[in-house]
């Protein structure tokens, strides 16, 4: 069985799919998968389905959805319903739990790769870290659970956590490639990212640094001026002191910005 939540919701074995067509059972399945191996309280599942005002028949309806999911899983996995109830979609005191095996759920693989990358960075092995971060981000096939909408509060919180992690890992991956001298390689990614994340100072700083190292100092300064204008007009804020120092360093072509002078973010210029 292969299960994905980093993009459209998928659950299947070969050509057989265990994703229900109706949206409410899809939401139940999604929440169970995001907490795979752990019990999801009935109250959380009902809050996902109906918010603060579940119907009087809410518990019975939820139980019907669970039965439907178990039937689908039995068909996909070729297992008796009793085995699915015992080993896959379990009833536990106070709620339900979805059990998946090692390597079956993409978000588990993603988190393992991120941890591997962070560990490699701590050990000073930037090439391994770069590979781990790339592999982690390659698992994403679009926004998390993009086809399960609208999200209730429980799913919204979990999806927001995943999307923030994706953004952080993207930034960490670019930082690692800059340390390895890959400033030309990251330019196209950063050009897109600063448009998508208009107020993300870290990514703007990375873009400025990559442009500077690629011999495009004027463009690097333009990136700063555009961000400053957007921030002052829409937020009434100036860029951070860190970004202002980077802008000054680019203005004077401070040699400490060059890759050969050291890894980005480690010297006083951009600290």
Coordinates of C-alpha atoms in Angstrom, one line a residue:
X1 CA 0.0 0.0 0.0
X2 CA 1.2 3.5 -0.9
X3 CA -0.3 6.5 0.8
X4 CA 0.3 10.2 -0.1
X5 CA -0.8 13.4 1.6
X6 CA 1.9 15.8 0.2
X7 CA -0.3 16.8 -2.7
X8 CA -3.5 15.1 -3.7
X9 CA -4.8 12.4 -1.3
X10 CA -3.9 8.9 -2.5
X11 CA -4.2 5.5 -1.0
X12 CA -4.0 2.4 -3.0
X13 CA -2.3 -0.8 -4.0
X14 CA -1.6 -1.1 -7.7
X15 CA -4.5 0.3 -9.7
X16 CA -6.9 0.0 -6.8
X17 CA -7.8 3.1 -4.8
X18 CA -9.0 3.3 -1.3
X19 CA -9.8 7.0 -1.4
X20 CA -13.6 7.6 -1.0
X21 CA -15.3 9.8 -3.5
X22 CA -17.4 11.7 -0.9
X23 CA -15.7 14.6 0.8
X24 CA -16.5 14.0 4.5
X25 CA -15.1 10.4 4.5
X26 CA -12.0 11.8 2.7
X27 CA -11.6 14.3 5.5
X28 CA -11.8 11.6 8.1
X29 CA -9.2 9.5 6.2
X30 CA -6.9 12.5 5.8
X31 CA -6.9 13.3 9.5
X32 CA -6.3 9.7 10.5
X33 CA -3.4 9.5 8.0
X34 CA -1.8 12.7 9.3
X35 CA -1.8 11.1 12.8
X36 CA -0.9 7.7 11.5
X37 CA -0.1 5.3 14.4
X38 CA -1.8 7.6 16.9
X39 CA -5.3 7.7 18.2
X40 CA -7.4 10.6 16.8
X41 CA -10.2 11.5 19.3
X42 CA -13.8 11.2 18.1
X43 CA -14.1 14.9 19.1
X44 CA -11.4 15.9 16.7
X45 CA -13.0 14.0 13.9
X46 CA -16.4 15.5 14.5
X47 CA -14.9 19.0 14.8
X48 CA -13.3 18.4 11.4
X49 CA -16.6 17.4 9.9
X50 CA -19.0 19.8 11.5
X51 CA -17.0 22.4 13.5
X52 CA -18.5 23.5 16.8
X53 CA -22.0 22.3 15.9
X54 CA -22.2 18.6 15.1
X55 CA -25.6 17.2 14.5
X56 CA -27.3 14.9 17.0
X57 CA -26.6 12.0 14.7
X58 CA -22.9 13.0 14.3
X59 CA -21.5 10.1 16.2
X60 CA -23.6 7.6 14.3
X61 CA -22.6 9.2 11.0
X62 CA -18.9 9.2 11.9
X63 CA -19.2 5.5 12.7
X64 CA -20.8 5.0 9.2
X65 CA -17.8 6.7 7.6
X66 CA -15.4 4.5 9.5
X67 CA -17.3 1.4 8.3
X68 CA -17.2 2.7 4.7
X69 CA -13.4 3.3 5.0
X70 CA -12.8 -0.2 6.4
X71 CA -14.8 -1.7 3.5
X72 CA -12.7 0.2 0.9
X73 CA -9.5 -0.8 2.6
X74 CA -10.5 -4.4 2.7
X75 CA -11.2 -4.3 -1.0
X76 CA -7.9 -2.5 -1.9
X77 CA -5.7 -4.7 0.4
X78 CA -7.5 -7.9 -0.3
X79 CA -8.0 -8.5 3.5
X80 CA -11.0 -9.6 5.5
X81 CA -12.9 -6.7 7.1
X82 CA -12.0 -8.1 10.6
X83 CA -8.3 -8.0 9.8
X84 CA -8.6 -4.4 8.6
X85 CA -10.4 -3.5 11.9
X86 CA -7.7 -5.3 13.9
X87 CA -4.6 -4.2 12.0
X88 CA -5.2 -1.2 9.8
X89 CA -8.1 1.1 10.9
X90 CA -8.3 0.4 14.6
X91 CA -10.9 1.4 17.2
X92 CA -9.1 2.6 20.3
X93 CA -10.5 4.0 23.5
X94 CA -11.8 7.5 22.7
X95 CA -11.2 7.4 19.0
X96 CA -9.6 5.7 16.0
X97 CA -6.1 5.1 14.6
X98 CA -4.8 4.4 11.2
X99 CA -1.8 2.0 11.1
X100 CA 0.6 2.2 8.1
X101 CA 3.8 0.2 7.6
X102 CA 7.3 1.5 7.1
X103 CA 7.8 3.3 3.8
X104 CA 4.1 3.5 3.0
X105 CA 3.2 7.1 3.9
X106 CA 5.0 9.9 2.1
X107 CA 4.9 12.3 5.1
X108 CA 6.8 9.8 7.2
X109 CA 9.5 9.5 4.5
X110 CA 9.6 13.3 4.2
X111 CA 10.2 13.8 8.0
X112 CA 12.9 11.1 8.0
X113 CA 14.7 12.8 5.1
X114 CA 14.5 16.2 6.8
X115 CA 15.9 14.8 10.0
X116 CA 18.7 13.1 8.0
X117 CA 19.5 16.4 6.3
X118 CA 19.6 18.4 9.6
X119 CA 21.8 15.7 11.1
X120 CA 24.2 15.9 8.2
X121 CA 24.4 19.7 8.5
X122 CA 25.2 19.4 12.2
X123 CA 28.0 16.9 11.2
X124 CA 29.3 19.3 8.6
X125 CA 28.4 17.0 5.7
X126 CA 26.7 19.5 3.4
X127 CA 26.6 17.3 0.3
X128 CA 24.6 14.7 2.2
X129 CA 22.4 17.4 3.6
X130 CA 21.8 18.8 0.2
X131 CA 20.8 15.4 -1.2
X132 CA 18.5 14.7 1.7
X133 CA 16.7 18.0 1.5
X134 CA 16.2 17.6 -2.3
X135 CA 14.8 14.1 -1.8
X136 CA 12.4 15.4 0.9
X137 CA 11.1 18.2 -1.3
X138 CA 10.7 16.0 -4.3
X139 CA 8.1 14.0 -2.4
X140 CA 5.7 17.0 -2.6
X141 CA 3.2 16.8 -5.5
X142 CA 1.4 20.1 -4.7
X143 CA -0.1 21.7 -1.6
X144 CA -0.8 19.2 1.1
X145 CA -4.2 17.5 0.7
X146 CA -5.0 19.9 -2.2
X147 CA -8.1 17.9 -3.2
X148 CA -9.6 17.6 0.3
X149 CA -11.4 20.9 0.9
X150 CA -12.6 22.9 2.7
X151 CA -10.4 22.0 5.7
X152 CA -11.9 22.1 9.1
X153 CA -9.8 23.4 12.0
X154 CA -8.0 20.2 12.8
X155 CA -7.0 19.6 9.2
X156 CA -6.2 23.3 8.6
X157 CA -3.8 23.2 11.6
X158 CA -2.0 20.1 10.3
X159 CA -1.8 21.3 6.7
X160 CA -0.4 24.7 7.9
X161 CA 2.2 22.8 9.9
X162 CA 3.3 20.8 6.9
X163 CA 3.4 23.8 4.6
X164 CA 5.5 25.8 7.0
X165 CA 7.9 22.8 7.2
X166 CA 8.1 22.7 3.4
X167 CA 9.0 26.4 3.3
X168 CA 11.6 26.0 6.0
X169 CA 13.2 23.0 4.3
X170 CA 13.2 24.9 1.0
X171 CA 15.1 27.7 2.6
X172 CA 17.5 25.3 4.4
X173 CA 18.1 23.5 1.1
X174 CA 18.9 26.7 -0.7
X175 CA 21.2 27.7 2.1
X176 CA 23.0 24.4 1.8
X177 CA 23.4 24.8 -2.0
X178 CA 24.8 28.3 -1.5
X179 CA 27.4 26.9 0.9
X180 CA 28.4 24.4 -1.7
X181 CA 28.8 27.2 -4.3
X182 CA 25.6 26.5 -6.2
X183 CA 24.5 30.1 -6.6
X184 CA 23.8 29.8 -10.3
X185 CA 21.7 26.7 -9.7
X186 CA 19.4 28.3 -7.2
X187 CA 18.7 31.5 -9.1
X188 CA 15.6 30.3 -11.0
X189 CA 14.1 28.8 -7.8
X190 CA 14.6 31.9 -5.9
X191 CA 13.2 34.1 -8.6
X192 CA 10.0 32.2 -8.3
X193 CA 10.0 32.0 -4.5
X194 CA 10.4 35.7 -3.8
X195 CA 7.3 36.3 -6.0
X196 CA 5.3 33.7 -4.2
X197 CA 6.6 34.8 -0.7
X198 CA 6.6 38.6 -1.1
X199 CA 7.6 39.4 2.5
X200 CA 10.0 36.5 3.2
X201 CA 13.2 38.3 4.1
X202 CA 15.3 35.2 4.3
X203 CA 14.6 34.1 0.7
X204 CA 15.1 37.7 -0.5
X205 CA 18.5 37.7 1.2
X206 CA 19.4 34.4 -0.4
X207 CA 18.4 35.7 -3.8
X208 CA 20.5 38.9 -3.3
X209 CA 23.5 36.8 -2.3
X210 CA 23.1 34.4 -5.2
X211 CA 22.7 37.3 -7.7
X212 CA 25.8 39.0 -6.2
X213 CA 27.9 35.9 -6.5
X214 CA 26.7 35.4 -10.1
X215 CA 28.0 38.9 -11.0
X216 CA 24.5 40.5 -11.0
X217 CA 25.0 43.1 -8.3
X218 CA 22.6 45.6 -9.8
X219 CA 19.8 43.0 -9.8
X220 CA 20.6 42.1 -6.2
X221 CA 20.1 45.7 -5.2
X222 CA 16.9 45.9 -7.2
X223 CA 15.6 42.9 -5.2
X224 CA 16.2 44.7 -2.0
X225 CA 14.6 48.0 -3.2
X226 CA 11.5 46.1 -4.4
X227 CA 11.1 44.3 -1.1
X228 CA 11.6 47.6 0.9
X229 CA 9.0 49.4 -1.2
X230 CA 6.5 46.5 -0.8
X231 CA 7.1 46.4 3.0
X232 CA 6.9 50.1 3.6
X233 CA 3.8 50.6 1.4
X234 CA 1.8 47.6 2.6
X235 CA 3.1 46.9 6.1
X236 CA 4.6 50.2 7.2
X237 CA 7.8 48.4 8.0
X238 CA 11.5 48.6 7.0
X239 CA 13.5 45.5 6.2
X240 CA 15.3 43.9 9.1
X241 CA 18.8 45.1 10.2
X242 CA 20.2 41.8 8.9
X243 CA 18.9 42.5 5.4
X244 CA 20.0 46.1 5.5
X245 CA 23.5 45.0 6.3
X246 CA 23.5 42.6 3.4
X247 CA 22.3 45.4 1.1
X248 CA 25.2 47.6 2.3
X249 CA 27.7 44.7 1.8
X250 CA 26.4 44.3 -1.8
X251 CA 26.7 48.0 -2.4
X252 CA 30.4 48.0 -1.6
X253 CA 31.1 44.5 -3.0
X254 CA 32.3 43.3 0.4
X255 CA 34.6 40.3 -0.4
X256 CA 33.1 38.4 2.6
X257 CA 30.0 37.8 0.5
X258 CA 32.0 35.7 -2.0
X259 CA 31.7 32.0 -1.7
X260 CA 35.4 31.5 -1.5
X261 CA 35.5 33.7 1.6
X262 CA 33.2 31.4 3.6
X263 CA 29.7 30.0 3.8
X264 CA 26.8 32.4 3.7
X265 CA 25.3 33.4 7.0
X266 CA 28.5 32.6 9.0
X267 CA 30.2 35.9 8.8
X268 CA 29.4 39.3 10.3
X269 CA 28.2 40.8 7.0
X270 CA 24.9 38.9 6.8
X271 CA 24.6 37.8 10.4

